[in-house]
Structures are given as structure tokens and as C-alpha cells.
């Protein structure tokens, strides 16, 4: 029998008893498509369980229960922030914070402060969740937290936080630019490129030499091309065209990358011709 014909209770039972990560998310996804008062009540009961696994199940289903505007969003956020006051299991906290991140468009200053109260956590799962909860929020406290996490010792935390500062908000100030600048030589490639994009987006002229360095180095991806477009600087055209000529007949280079490079050249040409 197909999963779509299973009852809510059967899927919840599978979630509680199954160990496969893949089937877990397939089952959660199936329930998220069935917003009802009855399922909402069942999820609330799960969040009150003394078992962390069951709390996570309830939290994860509620995160995207129904299509926007979610029918139980206000009640769900209240549940989440009440749980944040008492929860201490790192896995459950990560689920809570990620779930808030899915629904953070209208959270208030006190709720943002509550998220930021985890700033001294040494658990990577909690820090990961904090970044996810704050992405896209243009608020001084949230930005200050992302600036701190953009220097974290763990590359995936730095990467997410740098992405949040660089492209997920529009605010442009010295603190943000300097935080991004500290990452332009990051040993983690994607973090470095996220910082470069963020600075190019903010028209920070210091980034032009860094972009040139990366193009000459030859090891770059779509993020650097995005940064190039933000600069609208015709001086990059000759370098990009040279790179395209070099790889044109190289069968080890993926065709999609060649198309992306050619598209960047065409777009930058159009932008600079208009200037």
C-alpha cells in the first residue's frame, strides 16, 4: 500500500520505530501535506514526550505543516519558543532552531534574543541551528550573532553564517563588510566565495583584486561568476574569455561549467555596454 494511503497514526508509528534517515524524511514530508487540527494535536503531544526522538518528530512535522500561509503558524511558533526555554538535548534544539528558520519572517526582537542566547554553545548542532534560525533576518542582534559565527572554528558553520551575512540580507555597514573581508582568504573554498560575493554585492572595491586572483588561479565556481556580475567591471572580460578559450576543448571540464562561464561573459558584456 502506498504511503499516501496510510493513516497519520501509521506514519507516526513508522517514524517512531524506523531507523532509516531517508524513510524518516519521506514520512515527515507525507504528513506535512496533511494539515489538520487532529494531526496538529498529535504533533503537540509528540513535542511533550520525554523521548527526544519523539519530540523531534513533532517539531519537524510542524515546521512545514501545510502550505504558506501555514494554518497553525502562530500556535506553532509559540510552542517552539516555549520549548526553547527548557530543551537541552542538542538534536532536539537543532530541530527547533531549524524549524524556526523555516518560519522566521515575522519573529520579534525578544524571540531573536532568545535564539541568540545560545551564542556560547559549543555544540556544532546547536550552532548550526542558530545560523539556520537567523538566516534572512535583517536585525542588529541577528547580524551580530552571524558575524560571530562567521569566524567559527567549524567550516560549515562559517560557511552558513557568511552566506547569511553576504547574500541573505541587504544591510550594508562596516561591521558586515569587515566580517566578510576576514573570510576572503578562508581555507574553506565555499566560505571564501560566499564572502567574495557578499562584498561584490556591496560594491566594496577592495574585492576586485581578490576576484582577479581567483580567476587567474582557475579554481572557481558559479559563486565567483555571481560576484563578477555584481561588480559590472569590464576588466574581468579578458580574463574570463581567456579561461573559456583554455577549457573549450578540454573534455575533462563539465559542459555545464563551460555554459555558465559563457553565460557570465555574455551577461557582463551586456552590462558593461550599457554603462
PDB file of C-alpha atoms in Angstrom, residues 123-274:
ATOM      1  CA  UNK A 123      27.759  22.012  20.283  1.00  0.00           C
ATOM      2  CA  UNK A 124      28.014  22.193  16.497  1.00  0.00           C
ATOM      3  CA  UNK A 125      24.411  21.033  16.068  1.00  0.00           C
ATOM      4  CA  UNK A 126      23.110  23.900  18.172  1.00  0.00           C
ATOM      5  CA  UNK A 127      25.307  26.461  16.401  1.00  0.00           C
ATOM      6  CA  UNK A 128      24.155  25.070  13.063  1.00  0.00           C
ATOM      7  CA  UNK A 129      20.562  25.559  14.183  1.00  0.00           C
ATOM      8  CA  UNK A 130      21.205  29.110  15.386  1.00  0.00           C
ATOM      9  CA  UNK A 131      22.527  30.096  11.951  1.00  0.00           C
ATOM     10  CA  UNK A 132      19.541  28.453  10.232  1.00  0.00           C
ATOM     11  CA  UNK A 133      17.105  30.255  12.536  1.00  0.00           C
ATOM     12  CA  UNK A 134      18.650  33.672  11.804  1.00  0.00           C
ATOM     13  CA  UNK A 135      19.107  33.446   8.034  1.00  0.00           C
ATOM     14  CA  UNK A 136      17.440  36.304   6.208  1.00  0.00           C
ATOM     15  CA  UNK A 137      16.684  38.343   9.344  1.00  0.00           C
ATOM     16  CA  UNK A 138      17.846  41.957   8.978  1.00  0.00           C
ATOM     17  CA  UNK A 139      18.136  42.744  12.669  1.00  0.00           C
ATOM     18  CA  UNK A 140      21.174  44.084  14.596  1.00  0.00           C
ATOM     19  CA  UNK A 141      21.205  41.252  17.156  1.00  0.00           C
ATOM     20  CA  UNK A 142      20.840  38.591  14.468  1.00  0.00           C
ATOM     21  CA  UNK A 143      23.588  40.177  12.378  1.00  0.00           C
ATOM     22  CA  UNK A 144      25.911  40.421  15.377  1.00  0.00           C
ATOM     23  CA  UNK A 145      25.372  36.710  16.029  1.00  0.00           C
ATOM     24  CA  UNK A 146      26.077  35.785  12.404  1.00  0.00           C
ATOM     25  CA  UNK A 147      29.229  37.913  12.473  1.00  0.00           C
ATOM     26  CA  UNK A 148      30.433  35.928  15.490  1.00  0.00           C
ATOM     27  CA  UNK A 149      29.621  32.583  13.878  1.00  0.00           C
ATOM     28  CA  UNK A 150      31.271  33.591  10.592  1.00  0.00           C
ATOM     29  CA  UNK A 151      34.574  33.138  12.453  1.00  0.00           C
ATOM     30  CA  UNK A 152      33.670  29.773  13.975  1.00  0.00           C
ATOM     31  CA  UNK A 153      36.297  27.025  14.003  1.00  0.00           C
ATOM     32  CA  UNK A 154      33.983  24.714  12.043  1.00  0.00           C
ATOM     33  CA  UNK A 155      33.932  25.371   8.301  1.00  0.00           C
ATOM     34  CA  UNK A 156      30.257  24.527   7.754  1.00  0.00           C
ATOM     35  CA  UNK A 157      29.230  26.995  10.468  1.00  0.00           C
ATOM     36  CA  UNK A 158      31.461  29.720   8.977  1.00  0.00           C
ATOM     37  CA  UNK A 159      30.060  28.959   5.553  1.00  0.00           C
ATOM     38  CA  UNK A 160      26.389  29.243   6.592  1.00  0.00           C
ATOM     39  CA  UNK A 161      26.976  32.395   8.618  1.00  0.00           C
ATOM     40  CA  UNK A 162      28.972  34.036   5.823  1.00  0.00           C
ATOM     41  CA  UNK A 163      26.207  33.136   3.361  1.00  0.00           C
ATOM     42  CA  UNK A 164      23.697  34.722   5.746  1.00  0.00           C
ATOM     43  CA  UNK A 165      25.690  37.942   6.001  1.00  0.00           C
ATOM     44  CA  UNK A 166      26.700  38.100   2.365  1.00  0.00           C
ATOM     45  CA  UNK A 167      23.573  37.391   0.354  1.00  0.00           C
ATOM     46  CA  UNK A 168      20.580  36.781   2.622  1.00  0.00           C
ATOM     47  CA  UNK A 169      20.308  40.369   3.868  1.00  0.00           C
ATOM     48  CA  UNK A 170      20.620  43.723   2.141  1.00  0.00           C
ATOM     49  CA  UNK A 171      22.099  45.725   5.027  1.00  0.00           C
ATOM     50  CA  UNK A 172      25.480  47.238   4.221  1.00  0.00           C
ATOM     51  CA  UNK A 173      27.675  48.552   7.008  1.00  0.00           C
ATOM     52  CA  UNK A 174      31.292  48.450   8.080  1.00  0.00           C
ATOM     53  CA  UNK A 175      30.809  45.615  10.574  1.00  0.00           C
ATOM     54  CA  UNK A 176      29.302  43.341   7.924  1.00  0.00           C
ATOM     55  CA  UNK A 177      31.913  44.235   5.302  1.00  0.00           C
ATOM     56  CA  UNK A 178      34.785  43.649   7.719  1.00  0.00           C
ATOM     57  CA  UNK A 179      33.346  40.294   8.809  1.00  0.00           C
ATOM     58  CA  UNK A 180      33.134  39.277   5.150  1.00  0.00           C
ATOM     59  CA  UNK A 181      36.619  40.608   4.450  1.00  0.00           C
ATOM     60  CA  UNK A 182      38.030  38.320   7.152  1.00  0.00           C
ATOM     61  CA  UNK A 183      36.784  35.349   5.166  1.00  0.00           C
ATOM     62  CA  UNK A 184      38.133  36.202   1.685  1.00  0.00           C
ATOM     63  CA  UNK A 185      41.183  34.029   2.329  1.00  0.00           C
ATOM     64  CA  UNK A 186      39.321  31.299   4.178  1.00  0.00           C
ATOM     65  CA  UNK A 187      40.783  27.831   3.649  1.00  0.00           C
ATOM     66  CA  UNK A 188      37.243  26.565   3.052  1.00  0.00           C
ATOM     67  CA  UNK A 189      36.535  27.328  -0.605  1.00  0.00           C
ATOM     68  CA  UNK A 190      32.791  27.901  -0.417  1.00  0.00           C
ATOM     69  CA  UNK A 191      33.096  30.167   2.634  1.00  0.00           C
ATOM     70  CA  UNK A 192      35.706  32.225   0.812  1.00  0.00           C
ATOM     71  CA  UNK A 193      33.483  32.556  -2.256  1.00  0.00           C
ATOM     72  CA  UNK A 194      30.410  33.467  -0.200  1.00  0.00           C
ATOM     73  CA  UNK A 195      32.433  36.311   1.343  1.00  0.00           C
ATOM     74  CA  UNK A 196      33.588  37.473  -2.077  1.00  0.00           C
ATOM     75  CA  UNK A 197      30.003  37.512  -3.375  1.00  0.00           C
ATOM     76  CA  UNK A 198      28.820  39.467  -0.337  1.00  0.00           C
ATOM     77  CA  UNK A 199      31.490  42.125  -0.777  1.00  0.00           C
ATOM     78  CA  UNK A 200      30.930  42.392  -4.532  1.00  0.00           C
ATOM     79  CA  UNK A 201      27.208  42.802  -3.880  1.00  0.00           C
ATOM     80  CA  UNK A 202      28.048  45.721  -1.573  1.00  0.00           C
ATOM     81  CA  UNK A 203      30.328  47.309  -4.163  1.00  0.00           C
ATOM     82  CA  UNK A 204      33.410  47.053  -1.927  1.00  0.00           C
ATOM     83  CA  UNK A 205      36.224  47.977  -4.324  1.00  0.00           C
ATOM     84  CA  UNK A 206      38.787  46.015  -2.306  1.00  0.00           C
ATOM     85  CA  UNK A 207      37.283  42.811  -3.642  1.00  0.00           C
ATOM     86  CA  UNK A 208      38.270  43.471  -7.266  1.00  0.00           C
ATOM     87  CA  UNK A 209      41.855  42.291  -6.759  1.00  0.00           C
ATOM     88  CA  UNK A 210      40.630  39.212  -4.884  1.00  0.00           C
ATOM     89  CA  UNK A 211      38.269  38.287  -7.731  1.00  0.00           C
ATOM     90  CA  UNK A 212      41.098  38.755 -10.212  1.00  0.00           C
ATOM     91  CA  UNK A 213      43.304  36.482  -8.107  1.00  0.00           C
ATOM     92  CA  UNK A 214      40.650  33.770  -8.082  1.00  0.00           C
ATOM     93  CA  UNK A 215      40.043  33.961 -11.840  1.00  0.00           C
ATOM     94  CA  UNK A 216      43.770  33.717 -12.567  1.00  0.00           C
ATOM     95  CA  UNK A 217      44.019  30.776 -10.171  1.00  0.00           C
ATOM     96  CA  UNK A 218      41.462  28.965 -12.309  1.00  0.00           C
ATOM     97  CA  UNK A 219      39.817  27.023  -9.458  1.00  0.00           C
ATOM     98  CA  UNK A 220      36.479  28.753  -9.093  1.00  0.00           C
ATOM     99  CA  UNK A 221      32.787  28.022  -9.439  1.00  0.00           C
ATOM    100  CA  UNK A 222      29.449  29.712 -10.023  1.00  0.00           C
ATOM    101  CA  UNK A 223      29.694  31.823  -6.888  1.00  0.00           C
ATOM    102  CA  UNK A 224      32.692  33.696  -8.253  1.00  0.00           C
ATOM    103  CA  UNK A 225      30.847  34.285 -11.526  1.00  0.00           C
ATOM    104  CA  UNK A 226      27.994  35.716  -9.468  1.00  0.00           C
ATOM    105  CA  UNK A 227      30.453  38.078  -7.794  1.00  0.00           C
ATOM    106  CA  UNK A 228      31.839  39.133 -11.176  1.00  0.00           C
ATOM    107  CA  UNK A 229      28.355  40.104 -12.350  1.00  0.00           C
ATOM    108  CA  UNK A 230      27.794  42.195  -9.220  1.00  0.00           C
ATOM    109  CA  UNK A 231      30.944  44.216  -9.966  1.00  0.00           C
ATOM    110  CA  UNK A 232      29.855  45.128 -13.531  1.00  0.00           C
ATOM    111  CA  UNK A 233      33.600  45.505 -14.182  1.00  0.00           C
ATOM    112  CA  UNK A 234      34.609  45.062 -17.827  1.00  0.00           C
ATOM    113  CA  UNK A 235      38.233  44.428 -16.826  1.00  0.00           C
ATOM    114  CA  UNK A 236      37.292  40.848 -15.979  1.00  0.00           C
ATOM    115  CA  UNK A 237      36.115  40.097 -19.518  1.00  0.00           C
ATOM    116  CA  UNK A 238      39.550  39.415 -20.995  1.00  0.00           C
ATOM    117  CA  UNK A 239      40.467  37.031 -18.159  1.00  0.00           C
ATOM    118  CA  UNK A 240      37.180  35.147 -18.414  1.00  0.00           C
ATOM    119  CA  UNK A 241      37.430  34.870 -22.193  1.00  0.00           C
ATOM    120  CA  UNK A 242      40.975  33.599 -21.854  1.00  0.00           C
ATOM    121  CA  UNK A 243      39.813  30.930 -19.424  1.00  0.00           C
ATOM    122  CA  UNK A 244      36.996  29.933 -21.765  1.00  0.00           C
ATOM    123  CA  UNK A 245      39.467  29.512 -24.650  1.00  0.00           C
ATOM    124  CA  UNK A 246      41.723  27.341 -22.497  1.00  0.00           C
ATOM    125  CA  UNK A 247      38.963  24.941 -21.459  1.00  0.00           C
ATOM    126  CA  UNK A 248      36.963  24.990 -24.707  1.00  0.00           C
ATOM    127  CA  UNK A 249      38.278  21.651 -25.968  1.00  0.00           C
ATOM    128  CA  UNK A 250      39.077  20.142 -22.584  1.00  0.00           C
ATOM    129  CA  UNK A 251      36.715  17.165 -22.217  1.00  0.00           C
ATOM    130  CA  UNK A 252      37.544  16.838 -18.515  1.00  0.00           C
ATOM    131  CA  UNK A 253      35.731  20.128 -17.870  1.00  0.00           C
ATOM    132  CA  UNK A 254      31.993  19.669 -17.351  1.00  0.00           C
ATOM    133  CA  UNK A 255      29.847  21.091 -20.159  1.00  0.00           C
ATOM    134  CA  UNK A 256      27.591  22.902 -17.687  1.00  0.00           C
ATOM    135  CA  UNK A 257      30.581  24.808 -16.288  1.00  0.00           C
ATOM    136  CA  UNK A 258      31.537  25.953 -19.799  1.00  0.00           C
ATOM    137  CA  UNK A 259      27.951  27.134 -20.319  1.00  0.00           C
ATOM    138  CA  UNK A 260      27.986  29.010 -17.013  1.00  0.00           C
ATOM    139  CA  UNK A 261      31.250  30.728 -17.891  1.00  0.00           C
ATOM    140  CA  UNK A 262      29.974  31.679 -21.341  1.00  0.00           C
ATOM    141  CA  UNK A 263      26.730  32.989 -19.821  1.00  0.00           C
ATOM    142  CA  UNK A 264      28.696  35.128 -17.355  1.00  0.00           C
ATOM    143  CA  UNK A 265      30.786  36.593 -20.175  1.00  0.00           C
ATOM    144  CA  UNK A 266      27.674  37.412 -22.205  1.00  0.00           C
ATOM    145  CA  UNK A 267      25.888  38.988 -19.231  1.00  0.00           C
ATOM    146  CA  UNK A 268      28.902  41.034 -18.175  1.00  0.00           C
ATOM    147  CA  UNK A 269      29.369  42.209 -21.775  1.00  0.00           C
ATOM    148  CA  UNK A 270      25.770  43.435 -21.886  1.00  0.00           C
ATOM    149  CA  UNK A 271      26.088  45.186 -18.508  1.00  0.00           C
ATOM    150  CA  UNK A 272      29.310  46.971 -19.421  1.00  0.00           C
ATOM    151  CA  UNK A 273      27.984  48.019 -22.836  1.00  0.00           C
ATOM    152  CA  UNK A 274      25.057  49.736 -21.083  1.00  0.00           C
TER     153      UNK A 274
END
